[in-house]
mmCIF file of C-alpha atoms in Angstrom:
data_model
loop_
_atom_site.group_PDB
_atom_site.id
_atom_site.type_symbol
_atom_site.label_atom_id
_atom_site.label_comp_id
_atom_site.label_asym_id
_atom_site.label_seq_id
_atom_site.Cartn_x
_atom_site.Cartn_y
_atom_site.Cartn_z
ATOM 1 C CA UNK S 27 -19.804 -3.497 2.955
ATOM 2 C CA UNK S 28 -18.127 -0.839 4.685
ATOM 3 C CA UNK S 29 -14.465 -0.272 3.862
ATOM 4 C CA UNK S 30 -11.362 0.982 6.504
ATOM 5 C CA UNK S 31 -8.229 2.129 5.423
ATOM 6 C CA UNK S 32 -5.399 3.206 7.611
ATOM 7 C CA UNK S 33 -3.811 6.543 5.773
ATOM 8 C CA UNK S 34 -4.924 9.606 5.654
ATOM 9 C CA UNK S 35 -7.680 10.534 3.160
ATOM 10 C CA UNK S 36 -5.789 14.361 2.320
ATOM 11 C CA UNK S 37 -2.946 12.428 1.083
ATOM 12 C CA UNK S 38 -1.796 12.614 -2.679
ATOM 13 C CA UNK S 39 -2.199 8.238 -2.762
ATOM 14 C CA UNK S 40 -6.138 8.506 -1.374
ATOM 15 C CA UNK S 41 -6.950 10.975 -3.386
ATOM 16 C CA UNK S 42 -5.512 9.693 -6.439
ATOM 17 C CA UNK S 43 -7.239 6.010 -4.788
ATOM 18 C CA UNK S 44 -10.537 8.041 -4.460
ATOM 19 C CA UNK S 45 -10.997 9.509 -7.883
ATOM 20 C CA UNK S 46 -11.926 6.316 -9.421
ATOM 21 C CA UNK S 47 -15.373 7.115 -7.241
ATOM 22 C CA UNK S 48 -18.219 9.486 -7.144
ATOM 23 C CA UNK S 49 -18.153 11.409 -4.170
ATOM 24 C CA UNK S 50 -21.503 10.066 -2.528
ATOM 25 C CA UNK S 51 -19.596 6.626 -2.819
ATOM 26 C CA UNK S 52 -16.073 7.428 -1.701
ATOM 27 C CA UNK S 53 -17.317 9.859 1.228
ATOM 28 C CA UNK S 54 -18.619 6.558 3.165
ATOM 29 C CA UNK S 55 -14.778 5.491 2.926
ATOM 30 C CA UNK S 56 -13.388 5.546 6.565
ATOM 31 C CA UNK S 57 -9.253 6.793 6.798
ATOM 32 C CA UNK S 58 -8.475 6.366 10.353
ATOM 33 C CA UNK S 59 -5.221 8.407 9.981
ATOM 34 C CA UNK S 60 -2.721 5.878 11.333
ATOM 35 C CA UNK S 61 -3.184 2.121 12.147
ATOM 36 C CA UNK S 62 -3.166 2.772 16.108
ATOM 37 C CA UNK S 63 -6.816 4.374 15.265
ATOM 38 C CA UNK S 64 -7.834 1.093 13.426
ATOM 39 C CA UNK S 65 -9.181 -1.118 15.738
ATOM 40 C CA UNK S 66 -11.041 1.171 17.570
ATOM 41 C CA UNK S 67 -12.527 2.145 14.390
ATOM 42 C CA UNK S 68 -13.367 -0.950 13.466
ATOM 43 C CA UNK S 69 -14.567 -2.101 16.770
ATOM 44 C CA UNK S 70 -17.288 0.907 16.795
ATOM 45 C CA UNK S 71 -18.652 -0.380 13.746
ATOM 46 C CA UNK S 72 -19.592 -4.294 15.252
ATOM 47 C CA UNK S 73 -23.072 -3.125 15.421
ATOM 48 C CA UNK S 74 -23.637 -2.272 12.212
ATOM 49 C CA UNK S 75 -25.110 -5.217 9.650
ATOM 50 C CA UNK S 76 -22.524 -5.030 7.020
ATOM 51 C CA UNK S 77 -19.237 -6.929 6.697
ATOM 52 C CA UNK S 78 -16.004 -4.924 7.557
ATOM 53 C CA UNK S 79 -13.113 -4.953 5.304
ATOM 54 C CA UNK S 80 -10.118 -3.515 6.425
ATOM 55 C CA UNK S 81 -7.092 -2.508 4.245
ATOM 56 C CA UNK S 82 -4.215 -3.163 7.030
ATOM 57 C CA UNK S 83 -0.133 -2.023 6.214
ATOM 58 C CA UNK S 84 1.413 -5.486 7.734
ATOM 59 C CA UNK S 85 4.852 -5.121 7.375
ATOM 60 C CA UNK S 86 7.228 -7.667 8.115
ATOM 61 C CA UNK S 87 9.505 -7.414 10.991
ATOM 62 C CA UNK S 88 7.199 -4.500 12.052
ATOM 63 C CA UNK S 89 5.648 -6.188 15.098
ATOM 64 C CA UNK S 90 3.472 -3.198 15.862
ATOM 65 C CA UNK S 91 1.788 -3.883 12.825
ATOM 66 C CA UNK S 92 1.374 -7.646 13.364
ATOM 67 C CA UNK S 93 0.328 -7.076 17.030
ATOM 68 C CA UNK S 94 -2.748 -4.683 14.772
ATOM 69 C CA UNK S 95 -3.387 -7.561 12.650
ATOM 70 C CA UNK S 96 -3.806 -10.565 15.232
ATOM 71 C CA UNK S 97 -5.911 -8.551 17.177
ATOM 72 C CA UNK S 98 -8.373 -7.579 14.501
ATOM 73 C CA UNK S 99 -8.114 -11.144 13.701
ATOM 74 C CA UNK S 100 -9.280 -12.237 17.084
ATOM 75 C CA UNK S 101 -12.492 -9.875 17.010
ATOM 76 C CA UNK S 102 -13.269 -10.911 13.782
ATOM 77 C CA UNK S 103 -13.226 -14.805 14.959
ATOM 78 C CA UNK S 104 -15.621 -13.282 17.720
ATOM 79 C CA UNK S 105 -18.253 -11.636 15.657
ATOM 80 C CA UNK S 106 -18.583 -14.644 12.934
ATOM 81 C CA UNK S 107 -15.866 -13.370 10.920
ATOM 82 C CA UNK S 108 -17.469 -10.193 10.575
ATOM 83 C CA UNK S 109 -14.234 -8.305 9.219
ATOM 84 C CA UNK S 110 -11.717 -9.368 6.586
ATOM 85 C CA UNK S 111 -8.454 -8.470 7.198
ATOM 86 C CA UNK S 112 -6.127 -7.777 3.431
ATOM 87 C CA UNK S 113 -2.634 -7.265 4.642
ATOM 88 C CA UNK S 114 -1.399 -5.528 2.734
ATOM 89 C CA UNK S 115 2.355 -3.785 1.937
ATOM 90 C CA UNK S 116 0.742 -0.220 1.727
ATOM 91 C CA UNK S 117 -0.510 2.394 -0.672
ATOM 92 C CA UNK S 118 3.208 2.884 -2.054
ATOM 93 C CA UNK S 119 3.635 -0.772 -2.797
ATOM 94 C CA UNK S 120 0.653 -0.685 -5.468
ATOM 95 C CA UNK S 121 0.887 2.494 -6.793
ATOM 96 C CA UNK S 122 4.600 1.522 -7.912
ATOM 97 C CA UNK S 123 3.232 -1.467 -9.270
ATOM 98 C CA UNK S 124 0.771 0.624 -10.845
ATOM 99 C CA UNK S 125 4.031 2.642 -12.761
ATOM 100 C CA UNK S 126 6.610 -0.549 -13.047
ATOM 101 C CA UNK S 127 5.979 0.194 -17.067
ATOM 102 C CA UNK S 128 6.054 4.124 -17.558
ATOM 103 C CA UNK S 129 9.317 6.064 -18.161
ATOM 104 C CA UNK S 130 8.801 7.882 -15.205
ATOM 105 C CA UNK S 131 11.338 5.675 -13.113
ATOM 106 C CA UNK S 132 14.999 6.227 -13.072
ATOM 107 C CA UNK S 133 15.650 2.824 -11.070
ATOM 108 C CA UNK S 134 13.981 -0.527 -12.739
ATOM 109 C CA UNK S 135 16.348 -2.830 -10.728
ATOM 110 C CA UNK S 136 14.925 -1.035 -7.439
ATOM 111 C CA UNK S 137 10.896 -0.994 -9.080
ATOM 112 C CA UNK S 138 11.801 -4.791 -9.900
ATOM 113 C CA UNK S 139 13.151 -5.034 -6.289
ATOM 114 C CA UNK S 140 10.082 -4.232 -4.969
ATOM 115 C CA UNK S 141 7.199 -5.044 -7.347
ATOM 116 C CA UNK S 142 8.564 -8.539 -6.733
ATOM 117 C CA UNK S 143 8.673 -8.535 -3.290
ATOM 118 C CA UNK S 144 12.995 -9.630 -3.147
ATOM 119 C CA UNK S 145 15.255 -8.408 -0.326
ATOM 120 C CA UNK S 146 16.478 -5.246 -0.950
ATOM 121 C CA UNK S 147 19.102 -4.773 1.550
ATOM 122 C CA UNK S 148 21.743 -4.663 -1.867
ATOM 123 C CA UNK S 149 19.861 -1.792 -3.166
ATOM 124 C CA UNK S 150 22.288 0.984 -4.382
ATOM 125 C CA UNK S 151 19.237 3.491 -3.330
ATOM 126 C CA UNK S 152 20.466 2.680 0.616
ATOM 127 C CA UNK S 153 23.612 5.142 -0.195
ATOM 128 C CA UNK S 154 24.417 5.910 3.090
ATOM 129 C CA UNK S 155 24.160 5.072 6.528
ATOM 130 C CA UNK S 156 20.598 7.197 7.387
ATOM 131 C CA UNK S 157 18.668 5.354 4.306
ATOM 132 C CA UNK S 158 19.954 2.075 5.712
ATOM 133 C CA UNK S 159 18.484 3.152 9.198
ATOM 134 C CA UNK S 160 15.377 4.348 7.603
ATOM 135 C CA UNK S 161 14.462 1.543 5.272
ATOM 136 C CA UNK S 162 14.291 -0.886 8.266
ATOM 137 C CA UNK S 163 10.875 -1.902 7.136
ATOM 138 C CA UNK S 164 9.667 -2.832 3.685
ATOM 139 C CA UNK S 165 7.349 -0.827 3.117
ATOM 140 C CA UNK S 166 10.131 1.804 4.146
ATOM 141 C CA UNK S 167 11.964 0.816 0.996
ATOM 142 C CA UNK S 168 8.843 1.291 -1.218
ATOM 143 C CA UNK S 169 8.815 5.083 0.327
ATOM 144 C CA UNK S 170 12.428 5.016 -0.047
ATOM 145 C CA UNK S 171 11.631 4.132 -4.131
ATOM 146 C CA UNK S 172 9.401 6.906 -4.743
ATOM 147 C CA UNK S 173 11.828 9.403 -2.987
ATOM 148 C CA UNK S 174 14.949 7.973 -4.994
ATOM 149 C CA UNK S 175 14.054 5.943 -8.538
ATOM 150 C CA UNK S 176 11.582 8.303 -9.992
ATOM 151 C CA UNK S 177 11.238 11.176 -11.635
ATOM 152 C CA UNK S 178 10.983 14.636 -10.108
ATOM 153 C CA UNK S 179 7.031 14.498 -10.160
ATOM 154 C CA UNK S 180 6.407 11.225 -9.050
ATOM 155 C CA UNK S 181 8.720 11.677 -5.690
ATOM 156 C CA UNK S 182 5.779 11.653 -2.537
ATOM 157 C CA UNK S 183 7.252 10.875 0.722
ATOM 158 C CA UNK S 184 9.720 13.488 1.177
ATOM 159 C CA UNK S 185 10.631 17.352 -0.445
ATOM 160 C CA UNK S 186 13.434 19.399 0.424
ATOM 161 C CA UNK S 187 11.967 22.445 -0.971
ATOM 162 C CA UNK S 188 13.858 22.435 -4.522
ATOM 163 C CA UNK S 189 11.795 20.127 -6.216
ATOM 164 C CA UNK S 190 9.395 22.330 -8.160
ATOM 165 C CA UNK S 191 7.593 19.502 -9.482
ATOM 166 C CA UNK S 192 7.281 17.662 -6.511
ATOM 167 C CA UNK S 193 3.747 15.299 -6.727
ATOM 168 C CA UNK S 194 2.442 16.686 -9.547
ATOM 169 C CA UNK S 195 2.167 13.283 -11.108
ATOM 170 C CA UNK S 196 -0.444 12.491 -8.440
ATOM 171 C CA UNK S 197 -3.452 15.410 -9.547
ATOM 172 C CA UNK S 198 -2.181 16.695 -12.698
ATOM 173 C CA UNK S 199 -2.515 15.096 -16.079
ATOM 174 C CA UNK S 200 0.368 13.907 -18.172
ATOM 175 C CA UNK S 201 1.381 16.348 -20.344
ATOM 176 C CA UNK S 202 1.696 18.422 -17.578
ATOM 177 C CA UNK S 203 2.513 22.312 -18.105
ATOM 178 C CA UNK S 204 6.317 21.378 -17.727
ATOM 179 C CA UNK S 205 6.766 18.353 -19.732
ATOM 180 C CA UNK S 206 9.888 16.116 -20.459
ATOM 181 C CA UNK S 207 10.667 15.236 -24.094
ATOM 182 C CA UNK S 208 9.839 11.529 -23.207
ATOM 183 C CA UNK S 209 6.564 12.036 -21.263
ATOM 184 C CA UNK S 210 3.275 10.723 -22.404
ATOM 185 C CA UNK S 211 -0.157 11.924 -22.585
ATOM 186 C CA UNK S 212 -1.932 10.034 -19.118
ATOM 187 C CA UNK S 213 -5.067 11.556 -17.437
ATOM 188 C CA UNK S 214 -5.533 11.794 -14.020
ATOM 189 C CA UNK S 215 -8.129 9.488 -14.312
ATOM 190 C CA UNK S 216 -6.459 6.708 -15.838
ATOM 191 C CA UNK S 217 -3.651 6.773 -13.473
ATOM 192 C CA UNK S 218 -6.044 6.742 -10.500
ATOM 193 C CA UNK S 219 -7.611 3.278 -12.687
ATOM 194 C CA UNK S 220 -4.121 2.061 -12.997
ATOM 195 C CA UNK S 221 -3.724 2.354 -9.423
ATOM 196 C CA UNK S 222 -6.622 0.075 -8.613
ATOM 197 C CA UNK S 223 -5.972 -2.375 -11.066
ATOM 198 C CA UNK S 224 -2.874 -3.011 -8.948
ATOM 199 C CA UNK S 225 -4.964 -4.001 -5.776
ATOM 200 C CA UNK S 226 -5.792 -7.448 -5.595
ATOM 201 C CA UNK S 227 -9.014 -5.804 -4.468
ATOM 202 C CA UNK S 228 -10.753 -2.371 -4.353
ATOM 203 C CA UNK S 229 -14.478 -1.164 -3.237
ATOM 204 C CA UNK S 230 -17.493 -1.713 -4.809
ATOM 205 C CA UNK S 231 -18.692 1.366 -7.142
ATOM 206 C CA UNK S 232 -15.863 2.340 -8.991
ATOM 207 C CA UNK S 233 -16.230 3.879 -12.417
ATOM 208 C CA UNK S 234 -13.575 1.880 -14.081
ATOM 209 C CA UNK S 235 -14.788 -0.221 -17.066
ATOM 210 C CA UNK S 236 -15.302 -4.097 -16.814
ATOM 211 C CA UNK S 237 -14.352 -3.869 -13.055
ATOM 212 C CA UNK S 238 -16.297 -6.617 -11.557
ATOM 213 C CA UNK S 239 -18.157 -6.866 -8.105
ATOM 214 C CA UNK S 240 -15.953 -9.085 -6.067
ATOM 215 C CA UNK S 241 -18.069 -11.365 -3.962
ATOM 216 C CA UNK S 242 -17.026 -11.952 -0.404
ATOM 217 C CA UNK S 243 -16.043 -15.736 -0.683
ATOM 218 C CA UNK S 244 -13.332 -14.590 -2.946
ATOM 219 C CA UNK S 245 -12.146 -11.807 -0.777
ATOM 220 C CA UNK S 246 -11.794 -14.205 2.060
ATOM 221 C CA UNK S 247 -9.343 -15.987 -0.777
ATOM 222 C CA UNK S 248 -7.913 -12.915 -1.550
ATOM 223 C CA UNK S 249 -7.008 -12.981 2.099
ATOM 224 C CA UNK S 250 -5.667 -16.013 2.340
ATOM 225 C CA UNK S 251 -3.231 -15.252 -0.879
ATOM 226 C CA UNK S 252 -2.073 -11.866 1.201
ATOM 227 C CA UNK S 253 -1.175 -13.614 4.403
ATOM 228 C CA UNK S 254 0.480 -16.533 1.789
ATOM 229 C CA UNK S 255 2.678 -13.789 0.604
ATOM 230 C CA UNK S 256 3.157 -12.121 3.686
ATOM 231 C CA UNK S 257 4.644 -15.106 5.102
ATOM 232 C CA UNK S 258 6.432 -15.494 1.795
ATOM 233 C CA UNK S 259 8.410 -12.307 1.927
ATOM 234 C CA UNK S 260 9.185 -12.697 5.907
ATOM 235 C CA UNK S 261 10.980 -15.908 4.656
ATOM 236 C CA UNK S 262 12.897 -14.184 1.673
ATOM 237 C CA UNK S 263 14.032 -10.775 4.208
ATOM 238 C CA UNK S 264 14.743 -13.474 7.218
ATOM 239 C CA UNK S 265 17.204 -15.876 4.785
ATOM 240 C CA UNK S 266 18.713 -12.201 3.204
ATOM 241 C CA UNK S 267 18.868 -9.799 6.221
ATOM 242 C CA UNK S 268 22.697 -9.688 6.627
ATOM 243 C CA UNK S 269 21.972 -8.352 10.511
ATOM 244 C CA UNK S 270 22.124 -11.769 12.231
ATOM 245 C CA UNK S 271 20.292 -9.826 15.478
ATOM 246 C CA UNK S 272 17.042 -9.181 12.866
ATOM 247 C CA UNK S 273 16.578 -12.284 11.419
ATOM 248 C CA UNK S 274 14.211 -13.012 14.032
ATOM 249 C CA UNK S 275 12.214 -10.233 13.524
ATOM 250 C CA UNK S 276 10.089 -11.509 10.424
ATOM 251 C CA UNK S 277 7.622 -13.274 12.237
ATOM 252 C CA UNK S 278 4.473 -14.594 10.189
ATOM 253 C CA UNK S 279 0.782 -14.121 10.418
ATOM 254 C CA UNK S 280 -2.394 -16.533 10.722
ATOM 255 C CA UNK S 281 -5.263 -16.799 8.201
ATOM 256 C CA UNK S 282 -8.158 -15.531 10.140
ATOM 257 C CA UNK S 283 -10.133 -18.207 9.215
#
């Protein structure tokens, strides 16, 4: 099976993602850098024999990303469902589910928030008028989660130069050299397993004990239970959004097949 992701692989997330694999294994893992290079990707690699799965940010109300999805959709139904779409909420989304239990959060209303997939348009993290303009995407608000209701060294998406410990949590171990009182002894390894484990699926080949080979019958259900709850959530943020002009943006998506 060959595996596509959209982000970029010299990101702290992928690399934290890819050291749950030996190198000859993860090296075969295409990043496209962006989902406006995934479909042309994906369409080069019709002519090989393997099944295509492609990890795909589809973010409700984001019809960019939907437009992505449909079409990869369609060229799957083409090629005898060659490629299986996961929709998925993005790296962020999984790697705070992957931390919804550590004491490195400082918000467990907003982890809750989003973990659970709720509205979050209440959220006392949107403080002012640019977070409100920012977070007008979900997976936005996950960003928006590990910029605002974490600690120090989790924060990822943005630094304004006076965080000294800014993403250390994502290739150091815990202790780190500048420890809290509170923090606990974590490798980097078993945060990088704790990450996976939040995926409701990952590549073959990892080293994490008792991971099972998914089969591709269940990934096709795995599927279907992503574009269940993709649908799901447009229906929660369309009945919340308190912008009557948006509601219409959550739009759902199709089961390929």
């Amino acid at each position: 099976m060959i595996y596509v992701f959209e982000d970029n692989k010299k990101d702290p997330l992928p690399q934290l993602f890819m050291r749950s694999y030996r190198k000859e294994i993860s090296s075969n893992f295409i990043y496209t850098e962006g989902n406006g290079n995934v479909y042309s990707n994906v369409e080069h690699l019709l002519n090989n024999n393997d099944t295509i799965l492609v990890y795909l940010d589809t973010i409700p109300g984001n019809d960019s990303t939907r437009r992505i999805y449909h079409k990869l959709a369609s060229l799957s139904r083409k090629n005898n469902n060659k490629i299986i779409v996961l929709p998925i909420l993005g790296s962020e989304y999984y790697f705070i589910k992957s931390i919804q239990s550590e004491k490195v959060i400082t918000s467990k209303i907003d982890i809750d928030t989003c973990i659970n997939r709720k509205a979050y348009f209440s959220s006392k993290l949107l403080s002012n008028q640019k977070e409100k303009d920012y977070c007008k995407y979900y997976e936005r608000y996950c960003k928006l989660v590990l910029m605002k209701a974490v600690l120090d060294c989790v924060r990822n998406s943005e630094d304004n130069g006076k965080n000294e410990h800014f993403r250390w949590y994502y290739n150091k171990d815990c202790r780190c050299i500048a420890p809290l009182s509170f923090c606990i002894n974590k490798s980097i390894q078993d945060k990088s397993s704790d990450f996976l484990k939040a995926f409701p699926c990952v590549p073959d080949g990892c080293n994490i004990q008792n991971m099972k080979r998914v089969e591709i019958p269940a990934i096709w259900n795995i599927h279907r239970a992503l574009v269940e709850e993709h649908n799901k959530l447009c229906m929660e943020l369309r009945e919340k959004e308190p912008n009557e002009v948006r509601k219409n943006i959550y739009k759902e998506i199709k089961s390929i097949c």
